[in-house]
Coordinates of C-alpha atoms and ligand atoms in Angstrom, one line a residue:
M109 CA -75.7 19.2 -3.7
K110 CA -73.0 21.6 -5.0
L111 CA -69.3 20.8 -5.5
G112 CA -66.5 23.2 -4.6
V113 CA -63.2 22.0 -6.0
N114 CA -60.3 22.9 -3.8
I115 CA -57.3 23.6 -6.2
D116 CA -54.6 24.3 -3.5
H117 CA -52.9 21.0 -4.4
I118 CA -52.1 22.2 -7.9
A119 CA -50.0 24.9 -6.2
V120 CA -48.6 22.4 -3.8
L121 CA -47.1 20.6 -6.8
R122 CA -45.8 23.8 -8.3
E123 CA -44.2 24.9 -5.0
A124 CA -42.4 21.5 -4.7
R125 CA -40.1 22.9 -7.5
R126 CA -40.7 26.6 -6.8
I127 CA -41.4 27.3 -10.5
N128 CA -44.5 28.4 -12.3
D129 CA -45.9 25.0 -13.5
P130 CA -48.6 23.7 -12.9
D131 CA -50.6 26.9 -12.6
P132 CA -53.8 26.7 -10.6
V133 CA -55.4 29.3 -12.9
D134 CA -55.4 26.7 -15.7
A135 CA -57.9 24.6 -13.5
L136 CA -60.6 27.3 -13.7
S137 CA -62.1 26.6 -17.1
I138 CA -61.6 22.8 -16.7
A139 CA -63.6 22.9 -13.4
K140 CA -66.4 24.8 -15.0
R141 CA -66.6 22.5 -18.0
A142 CA -66.6 19.5 -15.7
G143 CA -69.7 20.7 -13.8
A144 CA -68.2 22.0 -10.6
D145 CA -70.1 24.8 -8.9
Q146 CA -67.3 26.6 -7.1
I147 CA -63.5 27.1 -6.8
T148 CA -62.1 26.8 -3.3
I149 CA -58.6 28.1 -2.3
H150 CA -56.8 28.6 1.0
L151 CA -54.6 31.6 1.3
R152 CA -52.5 30.4 4.2
E153 CA -50.5 32.8 6.4
D154 CA -47.3 30.9 5.4
R155 CA -48.3 31.0 1.6
R156 CA -47.1 27.4 1.4
H157 CA -49.2 26.8 -1.8
I158 CA -51.7 29.5 -3.0
N159 CA -50.0 33.0 -2.9
D160 CA -51.5 36.5 -3.2
D161 CA -50.9 36.6 -6.9
D162 CA -52.7 33.3 -7.5
A163 CA -55.6 34.5 -5.4
K164 CA -55.9 37.7 -7.3
K165 CA -55.8 36.0 -10.7
I166 CA -58.2 33.3 -9.6
I167 CA -60.8 35.7 -8.4
E168 CA -60.5 37.9 -11.5
L169 CA -60.6 35.1 -14.0
S170 CA -63.0 32.5 -12.5
H171 CA -66.4 32.1 -14.0
L172 CA -67.4 30.1 -10.9
P173 CA -67.8 31.7 -7.4
V174 CA -64.6 31.6 -5.4
N175 CA -64.6 30.5 -1.8
M176 CA -61.5 31.6 0.0
E177 CA -60.5 29.7 3.2
C178 CA -58.5 31.9 5.6
S179 CA -57.5 32.4 9.2
T180 CA -58.8 35.4 11.2
D181 CA -55.3 37.0 11.1
D182 CA -55.8 40.8 10.5
E183 CA -53.4 41.0 7.6
I184 CA -55.0 38.1 5.8
I185 CA -58.5 39.5 6.4
D186 CA -57.4 42.9 4.9
I187 CA -56.2 41.0 1.8
I188 CA -59.5 39.1 1.5
C189 CA -61.5 42.3 1.9
S190 CA -59.6 43.9 -1.0
L191 CA -59.8 40.8 -3.2
K192 CA -63.5 40.4 -2.6
P193 CA -64.1 36.7 -3.3
H194 CA -67.7 35.5 -3.3
R195 CA -67.2 33.9 0.1
A196 CA -64.7 33.6 2.9
T197 CA -64.5 30.4 5.0
L198 CA -62.8 31.1 8.3
V199 CA -60.6 28.1 9.4
P200 CA -58.2 27.6 12.3
E201 CA -54.6 27.6 11.1
K202 CA -51.5 26.3 12.8
R203 CA -48.2 26.7 11.0
E204 CA -46.9 23.2 11.7
E205 CA -50.0 21.3 10.6
V206 CA -50.1 19.3 7.3
T207 CA -53.7 20.3 6.7
T208 CA -56.5 22.0 8.6
E209 CA -56.9 20.0 11.8
G210 CA -60.2 20.4 13.7
G211 CA -62.7 23.2 13.4
L212 CA -62.8 26.7 14.7
D213 CA -63.4 27.1 18.4
V214 CA -66.1 29.7 18.0
I215 CA -66.9 29.7 21.7
K216 CA -63.4 30.5 22.9
Y217 CA -62.7 33.1 20.1
F218 CA -66.2 34.4 19.8
D219 CA -65.4 38.1 20.0
K220 CA -62.6 37.9 17.4
I221 CA -64.6 35.7 15.1
S222 CA -67.7 38.0 15.4
D223 CA -65.5 41.1 14.5
V224 CA -64.1 39.4 11.5
V225 CA -67.5 38.2 10.3
K226 CA -68.8 41.7 10.6
K227 CA -65.8 43.2 8.7
L228 CA -66.2 40.6 5.8
K229 CA -69.9 41.2 5.6
D230 CA -69.4 45.0 5.6
N231 CA -67.3 44.3 2.5
E232 CA -70.1 42.3 0.9
I233 CA -68.4 38.9 1.3
D234 CA -70.5 36.0 2.5
V235 CA -69.0 34.2 5.5
S236 CA -68.8 30.5 6.4
L237 CA -67.2 29.1 9.6
F238 CA -65.4 25.7 9.4
I239 CA -66.4 23.8 12.6
D240 CA -66.6 20.4 14.1
P241 CA -70.1 19.0 14.3
D242 CA -71.1 20.3 17.7
F243 CA -74.4 21.9 18.8
E244 CA -72.9 24.4 21.1
I245 CA -70.4 25.6 18.5
I246 CA -73.2 25.9 16.0
A247 CA -75.3 28.0 18.4
A248 CA -72.3 30.3 18.8
C249 CA -72.0 30.5 14.9
V250 CA -75.5 31.7 14.8
D251 CA -74.7 34.5 17.2
T252 CA -71.7 35.6 15.1
E253 CA -74.2 36.3 12.2
A254 CA -72.2 34.2 9.8
D255 CA -74.2 33.0 6.7
M256 CA -73.0 29.5 6.6
I257 CA -71.1 26.7 8.3
E258 CA -68.8 24.0 6.9
L259 CA -68.8 20.8 8.9
H260 CA -65.4 19.2 9.3
T261 CA -65.7 15.6 8.0
G262 CA -62.1 14.7 8.8
K263 CA -62.9 12.5 11.8
Y264 CA -65.5 10.6 9.7
A265 CA -63.0 10.2 6.8
N266 CA -60.3 8.9 9.1
I267 CA -62.5 6.3 10.7
Y268 CA -63.8 5.3 7.2
A269 CA -60.2 4.8 6.0
M270 CA -59.3 2.7 9.1
L271 CA -62.4 0.5 8.5
Y272 CA -62.4 0.0 4.7
S273 CA -58.8 0.8 3.6
N274 CA -57.1 -0.7 6.6
L275 CA -55.2 2.5 6.9
K276 CA -52.9 2.6 9.9
Y277 CA -51.5 6.0 9.2
T278 CA -54.3 8.4 10.2
H279 CA -54.6 11.6 12.1
N280 CA -56.8 9.8 14.6
S281 CA -55.7 9.2 18.2
I282 CA -53.4 6.2 19.0
K283 CA -56.4 4.7 21.0
D284 CA -58.4 4.4 17.8
L285 CA -55.7 2.2 16.2
E286 CA -56.5 -0.5 18.8
L287 CA -60.2 -0.6 18.0
S288 CA -61.9 -3.8 16.6
R289 CA -63.9 -3.6 13.4
A290 CA -67.2 -3.7 15.3
E291 CA -66.0 -0.7 17.4
L292 CA -64.9 1.1 14.3
R293 CA -68.3 0.5 12.6
D294 CA -70.0 2.0 15.7
K295 CA -67.7 5.0 15.7
L296 CA -68.4 5.5 12.0
S297 CA -72.1 5.6 12.4
M298 CA -71.7 7.9 15.4
A299 CA -69.5 10.2 13.3
I300 CA -72.1 10.3 10.4
G301 CA -74.9 10.8 13.0
D302 CA -73.1 13.8 14.5
I303 CA -72.7 15.3 11.0
E304 CA -76.3 14.7 10.1
N305 CA -77.8 16.0 13.4
S306 CA -75.5 19.1 13.3
A307 CA -76.6 19.8 9.7
I308 CA -80.3 19.6 10.7
Y309 CA -79.8 21.7 13.8
A310 CA -77.8 24.4 11.8
N311 CA -80.4 24.5 9.1
K312 CA -83.2 25.0 11.6
A313 CA -81.2 27.8 13.1
G314 CA -81.1 29.5 9.7
L315 CA -77.5 28.6 8.6
L316 CA -76.6 27.0 5.2
V317 CA -74.5 23.9 5.7
A318 CA -71.5 22.8 3.7
A319 CA -69.1 19.9 4.6
G320 CA -65.6 18.9 3.7
H321 CA -62.2 17.5 4.5
G322 CA -60.9 14.1 3.7
L323 CA -63.9 13.3 1.4
N324 CA -63.1 10.9 -1.5
Y325 CA -64.8 8.8 -4.2
Q326 CA -65.6 6.0 -1.7
N327 CA -66.6 7.8 1.5
V328 CA -68.6 10.6 0.0
E329 CA -71.8 8.6 -0.4
S330 CA -73.0 8.7 3.2
I331 CA -72.4 12.5 3.3
V332 CA -74.4 13.0 0.0
D333 CA -77.3 11.2 1.7
I334 CA -77.6 14.0 4.2
S335 CA -80.2 16.3 2.6
S336 CA -79.5 19.3 5.0
I337 CA -76.0 19.7 3.5
V338 CA -76.0 21.8 0.3
E339 CA -72.3 21.9 -0.7
L340 CA -69.1 19.8 -0.4
N341 CA -65.6 21.2 -0.8
I342 CA -63.2 18.5 -2.0
G343 CA -59.5 18.8 -2.9
Q344 CA -57.0 16.1 -2.2
S345 CA -58.9 13.1 -3.7
I346 CA -59.9 15.0 -6.9
I347 CA -56.4 16.3 -7.6
A348 CA -54.9 12.9 -6.7
R349 CA -57.3 11.1 -9.2
S350 CA -56.5 13.7 -11.9
I351 CA -53.0 12.3 -12.2
W352 CA -54.6 9.1 -13.5
V353 CA -57.6 10.3 -15.5
G354 CA -57.1 14.0 -16.0
L355 CA -58.6 16.9 -14.0
E356 CA -61.8 17.2 -16.1
N357 CA -62.6 13.5 -15.7
A358 CA -61.7 13.5 -12.0
I359 CA -64.1 16.3 -11.4
K360 CA -66.8 14.8 -13.6
E361 CA -66.6 11.5 -11.6
M362 CA -67.1 13.4 -8.4
V363 CA -69.9 15.5 -9.8
Q364 CA -71.7 12.3 -10.8
L365 CA -71.4 10.9 -7.3
I366 CA -72.7 14.0 -5.5
K367 CA -75.4 15.1 -8.0
R368 CA -77.2 11.8 -8.3
Ligands
PXP161 N1 -62.8 22.4 3.4 C1 -61.9 23.0 4.2 C2 -62.3 24.1 5.1 C3 -60.5 22.7 4.1 O1 -59.6 23.4 4.9 C4 -60.1 21.8 3.2 C5 -58.6 21.5 3.1 O2 -57.9 22.5 2.5 C6 -61.0 21.1 2.4 C7 -62.4 21.4 2.6 C8 -60.7 20.1 1.4 O3 -60.1 19.0 2.1 P1 -59.5 17.8 1.2 O4 -58.3 18.4 0.5 O5 -59.1 16.8 2.3 O6 -60.6 17.3 0.3

């Protein structure tokens, strides 16, 4: 299984002071040395962390393939087409959200997404669609002619956190906060089952399958066990751990867990 390291959070820290330190570009050689397979960045419409200049430099200087997450906004897609990363991952984007909440509604926005997939592929950029684990959405992804999907693991990660870290602050619904441990355990196996069955279904339909969002050193194991998933994109937990052990060690520890 491959590891894409999402380095947006390095730019989040820089933007907290609006200066030029730390520079996400400095993570490129460290990620390669630590055994990562890909650099992932998100050029958000509001440029709250990675900006156009970062994206340009990262694509120019990275020895690892660069996966750029982005919305389907016309201006953003034009920038992606001119930057030519290895891959674009289309994600839903809302300005007020803390992070990407939920997957793309490929059924509702089928025409727009198909047009964007075609434009990116005409520019020789591979395309992945970030979606919730759902058979109907996956079937629509196949029709867009995207190369790949990334399954949103946020729901799984939230239930895991409630069960094992006793985390009350989650992005889950209020109803979930009332659940007993047994009910949470059932929900967790259902969430893993949905991810696994979706990955198998997508593979059979000819799509490569990645997964990501909310994955960390504890909850990643059950996702690593799903053989139809070929890649994980992980950011928050790796950058958080790098504060204590350094970025190279934080990436190495994750590489060890997912390449066992
Ligand atoms: N994959 C996608 C499509 C994302 O939007 C994000 C968050 O930017 C991630 C993976 C990484 O999520 P996390 O930072 O929670 O590991």
